[in-house]
PDB file of C-alpha atoms and ligand atoms in Angstrom:
ATOM      1  CA  UNK A   1      85.102  96.506  67.820  1.00 71.00           C
ATOM      2  CA  UNK A   2      87.000  94.014  69.941  1.00 81.00           C
ATOM      3  CA  UNK A   3      86.043  90.322  69.916  1.00 90.00           C
ATOM      4  CA  UNK A   4      84.695  89.148  73.220  1.00 92.00           C
ATOM      5  CA  UNK A   5      85.402  85.411  74.052  1.00 93.00           C
ATOM      6  CA  UNK A   6      83.424  84.086  76.996  1.00 94.00           C
ATOM      7  CA  UNK A   7      84.899  81.020  78.440  1.00 92.00           C
ATOM      8  CA  UNK A   8      88.507  80.544  79.519  1.00 95.00           C
ATOM      9  CA  UNK A   9      92.220  81.339  78.865  1.00 95.00           C
ATOM     10  CA  UNK A  10      93.008  77.774  78.432  1.00 95.00           C
ATOM     11  CA  UNK A  11      95.533  77.087  75.644  1.00 94.00           C
ATOM     12  CA  UNK A  12      95.417  80.677  74.606  1.00 92.00           C
ATOM     13  CA  UNK A  13      99.231  81.133  74.554  1.00 92.00           C
ATOM     14  CA  UNK A  14      99.627  78.320  72.005  1.00 91.00           C
ATOM     15  CA  UNK A  15      98.260  80.294  69.162  1.00 87.00           C
ATOM     16  CA  UNK A  16      99.490  83.719  70.244  1.00 88.00           C
ATOM     17  CA  UNK A  17     102.911  83.664  68.548  1.00 91.00           C
ATOM     18  CA  UNK A  18     105.656  85.213  70.585  1.00 95.00           C
ATOM     19  CA  UNK A  19     104.032  86.948  73.536  1.00 97.00           C
ATOM     20  CA  UNK A  20     104.646  89.225  76.529  1.00 97.00           C
ATOM     21  CA  UNK A  21     102.464  89.276  79.610  1.00 98.00           C
ATOM     22  CA  UNK A  22     101.725  92.298  81.721  1.00 98.00           C
ATOM     23  CA  UNK A  23     100.054  91.352  84.932  1.00 97.00           C
ATOM     24  CA  UNK A  24     100.232  91.290  88.646  1.00 95.00           C
ATOM     25  CA  UNK A  25     100.951  88.473  91.155  1.00 95.00           C
ATOM     26  CA  UNK A  26      97.494  87.422  92.082  1.00 92.00           C
ATOM     27  CA  UNK A  27      95.793  87.376  88.646  1.00 94.00           C
ATOM     28  CA  UNK A  28      98.885  85.732  87.032  1.00 96.00           C
ATOM     29  CA  UNK A  29      98.669  82.761  89.505  1.00 95.00           C
ATOM     30  CA  UNK A  30      95.062  82.291  88.464  1.00 93.00           C
ATOM     31  CA  UNK A  31      95.846  81.752  84.800  1.00 96.00           C
ATOM     32  CA  UNK A  32      99.550  80.814  84.347  1.00 95.00           C
ATOM     33  CA  UNK A  33      99.189  77.105  84.382  1.00 95.00           C
ATOM     34  CA  UNK A  34      96.361  77.141  81.923  1.00 95.00           C
ATOM     35  CA  UNK A  35      97.622  79.632  79.364  1.00 94.00           C
ATOM     36  CA  UNK A  36      99.839  77.380  77.253  1.00 93.00           C
ATOM     37  CA  UNK A  37     102.843  78.581  75.149  1.00 92.00           C
ATOM     38  CA  UNK A  38     105.911  80.182  76.857  1.00 93.00           C
ATOM     39  CA  UNK A  39     105.777  83.924  77.335  1.00 96.00           C
ATOM     40  CA  UNK A  40     108.884  85.785  76.072  1.00 97.00           C
ATOM     41  CA  UNK A  41     108.519  88.054  79.159  1.00 97.00           C
ATOM     42  CA  UNK A  42     106.268  88.419  82.239  1.00 98.00           C
ATOM     43  CA  UNK A  43     106.095  91.799  83.800  1.00 98.00           C
ATOM     44  CA  UNK A  44     104.556  92.466  87.211  1.00 97.00           C
ATOM     45  CA  UNK A  45     103.227  95.969  86.729  1.00 96.00           C
ATOM     46  CA  UNK A  46     103.584  98.309  89.650  1.00 94.00           C
ATOM     47  CA  UNK A  47     101.983 101.555  88.300  1.00 91.00           C
ATOM     48  CA  UNK A  48     100.898 103.765  85.428  1.00 91.00           C
ATOM     49  CA  UNK A  49     103.405 106.606  85.472  1.00 93.00           C
ATOM     50  CA  UNK A  50     104.494 107.502  81.963  1.00 94.00           C
ATOM     51  CA  UNK A  51     108.276 107.228  82.670  1.00 95.00           C
ATOM     52  CA  UNK A  52     107.857 103.725  84.116  1.00 96.00           C
ATOM     53  CA  UNK A  53     105.685 102.567  81.288  1.00 97.00           C
ATOM     54  CA  UNK A  54     108.090 104.030  78.655  1.00 97.00           C
ATOM     55  CA  UNK A  55     110.886 102.048  80.291  1.00 97.00           C
ATOM     56  CA  UNK A  56     108.758  98.877  80.200  1.00 97.00           C
ATOM     57  CA  UNK A  57     107.932  99.516  76.406  1.00 97.00           C
ATOM     58  CA  UNK A  58     111.657  99.984  75.794  1.00 97.00           C
ATOM     59  CA  UNK A  59     112.938  96.854  77.549  1.00 96.00           C
ATOM     60  CA  UNK A  60     110.192  94.576  76.195  1.00 96.00           C
ATOM     61  CA  UNK A  61     111.609  91.921  73.859  1.00 96.00           C
ATOM     62  CA  UNK A  62     110.229  91.769  70.332  1.00 96.00           C
ATOM     63  CA  UNK A  63     106.776  90.087  70.444  1.00 97.00           C
ATOM     64  CA  UNK A  64     103.719  89.658  68.299  1.00 95.00           C
ATOM     65  CA  UNK A  65     101.196  89.980  71.094  1.00 96.00           C
ATOM     66  CA  UNK A  66     100.850  91.720  74.396  1.00 97.00           C
ATOM     67  CA  UNK A  67      98.585  90.266  77.087  1.00 97.00           C
ATOM     68  CA  UNK A  68      97.078  92.408  79.839  1.00 97.00           C
ATOM     69  CA  UNK A  69      95.949  90.038  82.567  1.00 96.00           C
ATOM     70  CA  UNK A  70      94.402  91.413  85.780  1.00 94.00           C
ATOM     71  CA  UNK A  71      92.545  94.529  86.934  1.00 89.00           C
ATOM     72  CA  UNK A  72      92.544  98.090  85.819  1.00 86.00           C
ATOM     73  CA  UNK A  73      96.292  98.757  86.155  1.00 89.00           C
ATOM     74  CA  UNK A  74      97.481  95.706  84.282  1.00 94.00           C
ATOM     75  CA  UNK A  75      94.993  96.255  81.565  1.00 93.00           C
ATOM     76  CA  UNK A  76      95.897 100.062  81.216  1.00 93.00           C
ATOM     77  CA  UNK A  77      99.619  99.298  81.129  1.00 95.00           C
ATOM     78  CA  UNK A  78      99.201  96.584  78.477  1.00 97.00           C
ATOM     79  CA  UNK A  79      97.130  98.957  76.359  1.00 96.00           C
ATOM     80  CA  UNK A  80      99.950 101.564  76.496  1.00 96.00           C
ATOM     81  CA  UNK A  81     102.737  99.111  75.779  1.00 97.00           C
ATOM     82  CA  UNK A  82     100.879  97.457  72.847  1.00 97.00           C
ATOM     83  CA  UNK A  83     100.217 100.911  71.373  1.00 96.00           C
ATOM     84  CA  UNK A  84     103.880 102.029  71.793  1.00 96.00           C
ATOM     85  CA  UNK A  85     105.208  98.750  70.318  1.00 96.00           C
ATOM     86  CA  UNK A  86     102.481  98.421  67.711  1.00 95.00           C
ATOM     87  CA  UNK A  87     101.685  94.796  68.503  1.00 94.00           C
ATOM     88  CA  UNK A  88      98.415  93.093  68.953  1.00 95.00           C
ATOM     89  CA  UNK A  89      96.616  93.274  72.258  1.00 96.00           C
ATOM     90  CA  UNK A  90      94.644  90.706  74.136  1.00 96.00           C
ATOM     91  CA  UNK A  91      93.061  91.587  77.437  1.00 96.00           C
ATOM     92  CA  UNK A  92      92.035  89.135  80.112  1.00 96.00           C
ATOM     93  CA  UNK A  93      90.209  91.127  82.898  1.00 94.00           C
ATOM     94  CA  UNK A  94      90.308  88.925  86.101  1.00 93.00           C
ATOM     95  CA  UNK A  95      87.886  91.279  87.869  1.00 92.00           C
ATOM     96  CA  UNK A  96      84.999  93.334  86.458  1.00 91.00           C
ATOM     97  CA  UNK A  97      85.167  96.128  89.079  1.00 87.00           C
ATOM     98  CA  UNK A  98      86.049  98.732  86.544  1.00 80.00           C
ATOM     99  CA  UNK A  99      85.313  98.983  82.826  1.00 79.00           C
ATOM    100  CA  UNK A 100      88.863  99.859  81.690  1.00 79.00           C
ATOM    101  CA  UNK A 101      88.880  96.751  79.485  1.00 84.00           C
ATOM    102  CA  UNK A 102      85.989  98.011  77.282  1.00 86.00           C
ATOM    103  CA  UNK A 103      87.265 101.568  76.884  1.00 85.00           C
ATOM    104  CA  UNK A 104      89.756 102.208  74.099  1.00 87.00           C
ATOM    105  CA  UNK A 105      91.176 105.123  75.961  1.00 88.00           C
ATOM    106  CA  UNK A 106      94.730 104.688  77.213  1.00 91.00           C
ATOM    107  CA  UNK A 107      95.228 106.511  80.539  1.00 86.00           C
ATOM    108  CA  UNK A 108      98.681 107.327  81.764  1.00 90.00           C
ATOM    109  CA  UNK A 109      99.806 109.323  84.763  1.00 87.00           C
ATOM    110  CA  UNK A 110     102.185 112.280  84.477  1.00 88.00           C
ATOM    111  CA  UNK A 111     103.356 113.086  88.074  1.00 83.00           C
ATOM    112  CA  UNK A 112     100.242 111.602  89.369  1.00 74.00           C
ATOM    113  CA  UNK A 113      97.776 113.359  87.028  1.00 78.00           C
ATOM    114  CA  UNK A 114      95.734 111.145  84.575  1.00 80.00           C
ATOM    115  CA  UNK A 115      96.051 111.959  80.913  1.00 87.00           C
ATOM    116  CA  UNK A 116      94.377 110.054  78.018  1.00 89.00           C
ATOM    117  CA  UNK A 117      97.166 109.773  75.473  1.00 92.00           C
ATOM    118  CA  UNK A 118      95.692 107.723  72.691  1.00 92.00           C
ATOM    119  CA  UNK A 119      93.035 105.055  71.753  1.00 92.00           C
ATOM    120  CA  UNK A 120      93.595 101.470  70.995  1.00 93.00           C
ATOM    121  CA  UNK A 121      91.022  98.782  70.600  1.00 91.00           C
ATOM    122  CA  UNK A 122      92.064  95.445  71.868  1.00 94.00           C
ATOM    123  CA  UNK A 123      92.035  92.586  69.256  1.00 94.00           C
ATOM    124  CA  UNK A 124      90.454  90.261  71.826  1.00 94.00           C
ATOM    125  CA  UNK A 125      88.935  90.355  75.330  1.00 95.00           C
ATOM    126  CA  UNK A 126      88.968  86.937  76.995  1.00 96.00           C
ATOM    127  CA  UNK A 127      86.503  86.454  79.849  1.00 96.00           C
ATOM    128  CA  UNK A 128      87.817  83.651  82.036  1.00 96.00           C
ATOM    129  CA  UNK A 129      85.027  82.958  84.380  1.00 96.00           C
ATOM    130  CA  UNK A 130      87.178  80.913  86.721  1.00 95.00           C
ATOM    131  CA  UNK A 131      89.620  83.708  87.341  1.00 95.00           C
ATOM    132  CA  UNK A 132      86.891  86.313  87.769  1.00 96.00           C
ATOM    133  CA  UNK A 133      84.887  84.193  90.169  1.00 96.00           C
ATOM    134  CA  UNK A 134      87.921  83.644  92.402  1.00 93.00           C
ATOM    135  CA  UNK A 135      88.394  87.377  92.984  1.00 91.00           C
ATOM    136  CA  UNK A 136      86.570  88.798  96.102  1.00 92.00           C
ATOM    137  CA  UNK A 137      82.867  89.011  95.339  1.00 95.00           C
ATOM    138  CA  UNK A 138      82.642  92.659  96.502  1.00 95.00           C
ATOM    139  CA  UNK A 139      85.157  93.697  93.873  1.00 94.00           C
ATOM    140  CA  UNK A 140      83.170  92.155  91.072  1.00 96.00           C
ATOM    141  CA  UNK A 141      79.837  93.550  92.334  1.00 97.00           C
ATOM    142  CA  UNK A 142      81.506  97.055  92.514  1.00 97.00           C
ATOM    143  CA  UNK A 143      81.289  96.816  88.659  1.00 96.00           C
ATOM    144  CA  UNK A 144      77.592  97.517  89.042  1.00 98.00           C
ATOM    145  CA  UNK A 145      78.367 100.945  90.555  1.00 97.00           C
ATOM    146  CA  UNK A 146      79.120 102.667  87.231  1.00 95.00           C
ATOM    147  CA  UNK A 147      75.926 101.210  85.666  1.00 97.00           C
ATOM    148  CA  UNK A 148      73.490 101.855  88.522  1.00 98.00           C
ATOM    149  CA  UNK A 149      74.844 105.465  88.515  1.00 98.00           C
ATOM    150  CA  UNK A 150      72.794 106.018  85.383  1.00 98.00           C
ATOM    151  CA  UNK A 151      69.825 106.471  87.755  1.00 98.00           C
ATOM    152  CA  UNK A 152      71.205 109.732  89.266  1.00 98.00           C
ATOM    153  CA  UNK A 153      73.352 110.690  86.349  1.00 98.00           C
ATOM    154  CA  UNK A 154      70.261 110.902  84.062  1.00 98.00           C
ATOM    155  CA  UNK A 155      68.516 113.058  86.647  1.00 98.00           C
ATOM    156  CA  UNK A 156      71.378 115.512  86.661  1.00 98.00           C
ATOM    157  CA  UNK A 157      71.682 115.468  82.845  1.00 98.00           C
ATOM    158  CA  UNK A 158      68.019 116.297  82.395  1.00 98.00           C
ATOM    159  CA  UNK A 159      68.131 118.966  85.222  1.00 98.00           C
ATOM    160  CA  UNK A 160      71.137 120.647  83.511  1.00 98.00           C
ATOM    161  CA  UNK A 161      69.260 120.627  80.226  1.00 98.00           C
ATOM    162  CA  UNK A 162      66.275 122.412  81.825  1.00 98.00           C
ATOM    163  CA  UNK A 163      68.276 124.914  83.941  1.00 98.00           C
ATOM    164  CA  UNK A 164      71.138 125.709  81.716  1.00 98.00           C
ATOM    165  CA  UNK A 165      70.084 124.581  78.204  1.00 98.00           C
ATOM    166  CA  UNK A 166      72.903 122.035  77.998  1.00 98.00           C
ATOM    167  CA  UNK A 167      72.332 119.622  75.009  1.00 98.00           C
ATOM    168  CA  UNK A 168      70.329 116.474  76.011  1.00 98.00           C
ATOM    169  CA  UNK A 169      69.501 113.467  73.904  1.00 98.00           C
ATOM    170  CA  UNK A 170      66.219 111.680  74.988  1.00 98.00           C
ATOM    171  CA  UNK A 171      67.050 108.632  72.908  1.00 98.00           C
ATOM    172  CA  UNK A 172      70.356 107.998  74.464  1.00 98.00           C
ATOM    173  CA  UNK A 173      68.794 108.708  77.878  1.00 98.00           C
ATOM    174  CA  UNK A 174      66.164 106.109  77.188  1.00 98.00           C
ATOM    175  CA  UNK A 175      68.744 103.532  76.152  1.00 98.00           C
ATOM    176  CA  UNK A 176      70.809 104.139  79.234  1.00 98.00           C
ATOM    177  CA  UNK A 177      67.702 103.687  81.373  1.00 98.00           C
ATOM    178  CA  UNK A 178      67.210 100.357  79.693  1.00 98.00           C
ATOM    179  CA  UNK A 179      70.695  99.311  80.559  1.00 98.00           C
ATOM    180  CA  UNK A 180      70.061 100.316  84.137  1.00 98.00           C
ATOM    181  CA  UNK A 181      66.795  98.389  84.281  1.00 98.00           C
ATOM    182  CA  UNK A 182      68.582  95.367  82.882  1.00 98.00           C
ATOM    183  CA  UNK A 183      71.169  95.630  85.621  1.00 98.00           C
ATOM    184  CA  UNK A 184      68.492  95.722  88.364  1.00 98.00           C
ATOM    185  CA  UNK A 185      66.501  92.762  86.831  1.00 98.00           C
ATOM    186  CA  UNK A 186      69.704  90.728  87.125  1.00 98.00           C
ATOM    187  CA  UNK A 187      70.490  91.765  90.726  1.00 98.00           C
ATOM    188  CA  UNK A 188      70.610  88.102  92.176  1.00 98.00           C
ATOM    189  CA  UNK A 189      72.949  86.865  89.392  1.00 98.00           C
ATOM    190  CA  UNK A 190      75.211  89.894  89.932  1.00 98.00           C
ATOM    191  CA  UNK A 191      75.277  89.429  93.810  1.00 98.00           C
ATOM    192  CA  UNK A 192      76.184  85.784  93.377  1.00 98.00           C
ATOM    193  CA  UNK A 193      78.784  86.574  90.608  1.00 97.00           C
ATOM    194  CA  UNK A 194      77.314  83.733  88.453  1.00 97.00           C
ATOM    195  CA  UNK A 195      78.476  83.357  84.825  1.00 97.00           C
ATOM    196  CA  UNK A 196      75.334  85.082  83.760  1.00 97.00           C
ATOM    197  CA  UNK A 197      75.901  87.909  86.214  1.00 98.00           C
ATOM    198  CA  UNK A 198      79.469  88.495  84.942  1.00 97.00           C
ATOM    199  CA  UNK A 199      78.143  88.431  81.305  1.00 96.00           C
ATOM    200  CA  UNK A 200      75.436  91.020  82.156  1.00 97.00           C
ATOM    201  CA  UNK A 201      77.990  93.372  83.795  1.00 97.00           C
ATOM    202  CA  UNK A 202      80.305  93.047  80.814  1.00 95.00           C
ATOM    203  CA  UNK A 203      77.511  93.601  78.249  1.00 95.00           C
ATOM    204  CA  UNK A 204      76.368  96.685  80.134  1.00 96.00           C
ATOM    205  CA  UNK A 205      79.942  98.054  80.528  1.00 94.00           C
ATOM    206  CA  UNK A 206      80.093  97.757  76.734  1.00 93.00           C
ATOM    207  CA  UNK A 207      76.665  99.319  76.146  1.00 96.00           C
ATOM    208  CA  UNK A 208      77.458 102.154  78.435  1.00 94.00           C
ATOM    209  CA  UNK A 209      80.779 102.850  76.702  1.00 92.00           C
ATOM    210  CA  UNK A 210      78.854 102.939  73.394  1.00 94.00           C
ATOM    211  CA  UNK A 211      76.337 105.413  74.759  1.00 96.00           C
ATOM    212  CA  UNK A 212      78.997 107.743  76.162  1.00 95.00           C
ATOM    213  CA  UNK A 213      80.730 107.714  72.804  1.00 93.00           C
ATOM    214  CA  UNK A 214      77.374 108.428  71.024  1.00 97.00           C
ATOM    215  CA  UNK A 215      76.638 111.330  73.472  1.00 97.00           C
ATOM    216  CA  UNK A 216      80.193 112.651  73.170  1.00 96.00           C
ATOM    217  CA  UNK A 217      80.272 112.961  77.001  1.00 95.00           C
ATOM    218  CA  UNK A 218      79.919 110.928  80.200  1.00 95.00           C
ATOM    219  CA  UNK A 219      76.567 112.329  81.094  1.00 97.00           C
ATOM    220  CA  UNK A 220      74.615 108.947  80.575  1.00 97.00           C
ATOM    221  CA  UNK A 221      76.393 107.473  83.505  1.00 96.00           C
ATOM    222  CA  UNK A 222      78.255 110.291  85.360  1.00 96.00           C
ATOM    223  CA  UNK A 223      76.655 113.049  87.503  1.00 97.00           C
ATOM    224  CA  UNK A 224      76.759 114.274  91.032  1.00 97.00           C
ATOM    225  CA  UNK A 225      77.164 110.688  92.425  1.00 98.00           C
ATOM    226  CA  UNK A 226      80.687 110.747  91.037  1.00 96.00           C
ATOM    227  CA  UNK A 227      81.391 114.018  92.898  1.00 96.00           C
ATOM    228  CA  UNK A 228      81.351 112.105  96.101  1.00 97.00           C
ATOM    229  CA  UNK A 229      84.088 109.789  94.713  1.00 94.00           C
ATOM    230  CA  UNK A 230      86.254 112.691  93.446  1.00 92.00           C
ATOM    231  CA  UNK A 231      85.857 114.669  96.683  1.00 95.00           C
ATOM    232  CA  UNK A 232      86.662 111.853  99.125  1.00 95.00           C
ATOM    233  CA  UNK A 233      89.802 110.849  97.183  1.00 91.00           C
ATOM    234  CA  UNK A 234      90.927 114.397  97.028  1.00 90.00           C
ATOM    235  CA  UNK A 235      90.266 114.992 100.716  1.00 94.00           C
ATOM    236  CA  UNK A 236      91.657 111.832 102.129  1.00 94.00           C
ATOM    237  CA  UNK A 237      94.495 111.271  99.560  1.00 90.00           C
ATOM    238  CA  UNK A 238      93.459 107.679  99.532  1.00 90.00           C
ATOM    239  CA  UNK A 239      92.318 105.351  96.647  1.00 85.00           C
ATOM    240  CA  UNK A 240      89.042 103.687  96.892  1.00 92.00           C
ATOM    241  CA  UNK A 241      87.261 101.048  94.800  1.00 92.00           C
ATOM    242  CA  UNK A 242      85.637 103.271  92.245  1.00 92.00           C
ATOM    243  CA  UNK A 243      82.162 101.416  92.056  1.00 96.00           C
ATOM    244  CA  UNK A 244      81.832 101.413  95.816  1.00 97.00           C
ATOM    245  CA  UNK A 245      82.580 105.141  96.398  1.00 97.00           C
ATOM    246  CA  UNK A 246      80.293 105.952  93.503  1.00 97.00           C
ATOM    247  CA  UNK A 247      77.647 103.783  95.104  1.00 98.00           C
ATOM    248  CA  UNK A 248      77.875 105.955  98.256  1.00 98.00           C
ATOM    249  CA  UNK A 249      77.457 108.956  95.928  1.00 98.00           C
ATOM    250  CA  UNK A 250      74.302 107.368  94.425  1.00 98.00           C
ATOM    251  CA  UNK A 251      72.800 107.088  97.893  1.00 98.00           C
ATOM    252  CA  UNK A 252      73.592 110.773  98.572  1.00 98.00           C
ATOM    253  CA  UNK A 253      72.403 112.068  95.181  1.00 98.00           C
ATOM    254  CA  UNK A 254      69.165 110.029  95.401  1.00 98.00           C
ATOM    255  CA  UNK A 255      68.404 111.855  98.695  1.00 98.00           C
ATOM    256  CA  UNK A 256      68.828 115.300  97.213  1.00 98.00           C
ATOM    257  CA  UNK A 257      67.173 114.476  93.924  1.00 98.00           C
ATOM    258  CA  UNK A 258      64.038 112.520  94.648  1.00 98.00           C
ATOM    259  CA  UNK A 259      64.372 111.629  98.333  1.00 98.00           C
ATOM    260  CA  UNK A 260      64.439 107.994  97.426  1.00 97.00           C
ATOM    261  CA  UNK A 261      67.753 106.907  99.049  1.00 98.00           C
ATOM    262  CA  UNK A 262      66.026 104.062 100.831  1.00 97.00           C
ATOM    263  CA  UNK A 263      64.968 102.503  97.504  1.00 98.00           C
ATOM    264  CA  UNK A 264      68.511 103.002  96.161  1.00 98.00           C
ATOM    265  CA  UNK A 265      69.939 101.245  99.254  1.00 98.00           C
ATOM    266  CA  UNK A 266      67.551  98.342  98.842  1.00 98.00           C
ATOM    267  CA  UNK A 267      68.533  97.845  95.110  1.00 98.00           C
ATOM    268  CA  UNK A 268      72.247  98.200  95.925  1.00 98.00           C
ATOM    269  CA  UNK A 269      71.971  95.559  98.646  1.00 98.00           C
ATOM    270  CA  UNK A 270      70.170  93.242  96.292  1.00 98.00           C
ATOM    271  CA  UNK A 271      73.046  93.504  93.891  1.00 98.00           C
ATOM    272  CA  UNK A 272      75.677  92.987  96.673  1.00 98.00           C
ATOM    273  CA  UNK A 273      77.022  96.488  95.731  1.00 98.00           C
ATOM    274  CA  UNK A 274      78.863  97.849  98.855  1.00 98.00           C
ATOM    275  CA  UNK A 275      77.900 101.416  99.506  1.00 98.00           C
ATOM    276  CA  UNK A 276      78.136 101.821 103.219  1.00 98.00           C
ATOM    277  CA  UNK A 277      81.317 103.885 103.620  1.00 98.00           C
ATOM    278  CA  UNK A 278      82.262 102.150 106.874  1.00 97.00           C
ATOM    279  CA  UNK A 279      82.504  98.822 104.963  1.00 97.00           C
ATOM    280  CA  UNK A 280      85.347 100.348 102.833  1.00 97.00           C
ATOM    281  CA  UNK A 281      87.179 102.062 105.699  1.00 96.00           C
ATOM    282  CA  UNK A 282      85.711 105.622 105.677  1.00 98.00           C
ATOM    283  CA  UNK A 283      85.082 107.191 109.161  1.00 97.00           C
ATOM    284  CA  UNK A 284      82.078 109.300 110.111  1.00 98.00           C
ATOM    285  CA  UNK A 285      84.264 112.499 110.247  1.00 98.00           C
ATOM    286  CA  UNK A 286      85.611 111.773 106.718  1.00 98.00           C
ATOM    287  CA  UNK A 287      82.062 111.116 105.321  1.00 98.00           C
ATOM    288  CA  UNK A 288      80.693 114.390 106.827  1.00 98.00           C
ATOM    289  CA  UNK A 289      83.726 116.511 105.704  1.00 98.00           C
ATOM    290  CA  UNK A 290      83.317 114.935 102.154  1.00 98.00           C
ATOM    291  CA  UNK A 291      79.625 115.877 102.039  1.00 98.00           C
ATOM    292  CA  UNK A 292      80.241 119.426 103.186  1.00 98.00           C
ATOM    293  CA  UNK A 293      82.921 119.868 100.483  1.00 97.00           C
ATOM    294  CA  UNK A 294      81.173 118.272  97.613  1.00 96.00           C
ATOM    295  CA  UNK A 295      79.444 121.416  96.407  1.00 95.00           C
ATOM    296  CA  UNK A 296      82.561 123.559  96.424  1.00 94.00           C
ATOM    297  CA  UNK A 297      84.638 120.841  94.894  1.00 93.00           C
ATOM    298  CA  UNK A 298      82.045 120.558  92.070  1.00 92.00           C
ATOM    299  CA  UNK A 299      82.056 124.344  91.490  1.00 91.00           C
ATOM    300  CA  UNK A 300      85.921 124.662  91.630  1.00 90.00           C
ATOM    301  CA  UNK A 301      86.759 121.700  89.418  1.00 87.00           C
ATOM    302  CA  UNK A 302      84.336 122.663  87.766  1.00 89.00           C
ATOM    303  CA  UNK A 303      82.183 119.601  87.234  1.00 93.00           C
ATOM    304  CA  UNK A 304      79.093 119.663  85.031  1.00 95.00           C
ATOM    305  CA  UNK A 305      75.887 121.158  86.408  1.00 97.00           C
ATOM    306  CA  UNK A 306      74.074 118.909  88.770  1.00 98.00           C
ATOM    307  CA  UNK A 307      71.695 118.804  91.824  1.00 98.00           C
ATOM    308  CA  UNK A 308      74.563 120.001  93.917  1.00 97.00           C
ATOM    309  CA  UNK A 309      74.363 123.387  92.260  1.00 96.00           C
ATOM    310  CA  UNK A 310      70.868 123.808  93.716  1.00 97.00           C
ATOM    311  CA  UNK A 311      71.037 122.530  97.206  1.00 96.00           C
ATOM    312  CA  UNK A 312      72.727 123.558 100.381  1.00 95.00           C
ATOM    313  CA  UNK A 313      74.520 120.694 102.263  1.00 96.00           C
ATOM    314  CA  UNK A 314      74.285 121.475 106.045  1.00 97.00           C
ATOM    315  CA  UNK A 315      76.221 119.716 108.820  1.00 97.00           C
ATOM    316  CA  UNK A 316      72.962 118.534 110.139  1.00 97.00           C
ATOM    317  CA  UNK A 317      72.027 116.908 106.752  1.00 95.00           C
ATOM    318  CA  UNK A 318      75.449 115.270 106.666  1.00 97.00           C
ATOM    319  CA  UNK A 319      75.103 113.794 110.132  1.00 98.00           C
ATOM    320  CA  UNK A 320      71.608 112.392 109.375  1.00 97.00           C
ATOM    321  CA  UNK A 321      72.834 110.964 106.063  1.00 98.00           C
ATOM    322  CA  UNK A 322      75.712 109.237 107.871  1.00 98.00           C
ATOM    323  CA  UNK A 323      73.215 107.684 110.312  1.00 97.00           C
ATOM    324  CA  UNK A 324      71.105 106.478 107.350  1.00 97.00           C
ATOM    325  CA  UNK A 325      73.938 105.194 105.316  1.00 97.00           C
ATOM    326  CA  UNK A 326      75.401 103.251 108.298  1.00 93.00           C
ATOM    327  CA  UNK A 327      72.040 101.609 109.201  1.00 87.00           C
TER     328      UNK A 327
HETATM  329 ZN1   ZN B 401      82.684 105.991  86.975  1.00 61.85          ZN
END
């Protein structure tokens, strides 16, 4: 298990030996004057293609420690380089929109396709409140998407168990439910991105990672709500903030599962979790097309059994849901 340090990066470089930094412009500017020490190299990461990362690993000077400072891309690149070069790894997530920093999986792209090539547990994860709080609030609250998704994911898991006999673990489900309830209980702190809100998101990302490992699958947090995210990225060929598109998916799945999408909307608003597709640049036509294709995408992929296997999504439904989700 990695050691989490809640506080700041101040003076961190002084005790890191010879170190390299993998980062991006905006996050680096937030911490560079406070780090201490002198980095042997600073790389502005531009992507996660394997050829590019191999070149970076090859060109890196000899160092004791690699720092990954920034969002998902900087963090994933640093994991890969530290693994290739066998040096220690310190991660400084400067936004908590995705949970790449708690997962040991190293994700690399081969001609655009994500592959998990190895696992590496970072030696330390430094939570610098100041850097995180200077990121746009909406990006941090998006980190709640993959935790609130437990609501609809557990419904699908249980449904799959009843309909197909897929293995289901009631204890893991109960613990996931607890994590989800803790999230909702801290809605105000999360919306305001307070230190407590940040800490809760990080603890729950860790907890979720633990439960997925225990279950041996992503069922505790991933169900039909993720299908919206996969389908819209596939259809539009654009990238969206993961937690926000998943949040739209939660709204849709809630409608088909229990008809309680209004409650879901209320909770997501209370956390400041953006879920209205218009707010992140999706048009009415794109939304409707995505809804109409979710079922076939799920069957073709194929994604695990979910509520989508049991419902028909009509154009009329999709139009009504667009009106509701835009209100
Ligand atoms: Zn997710």
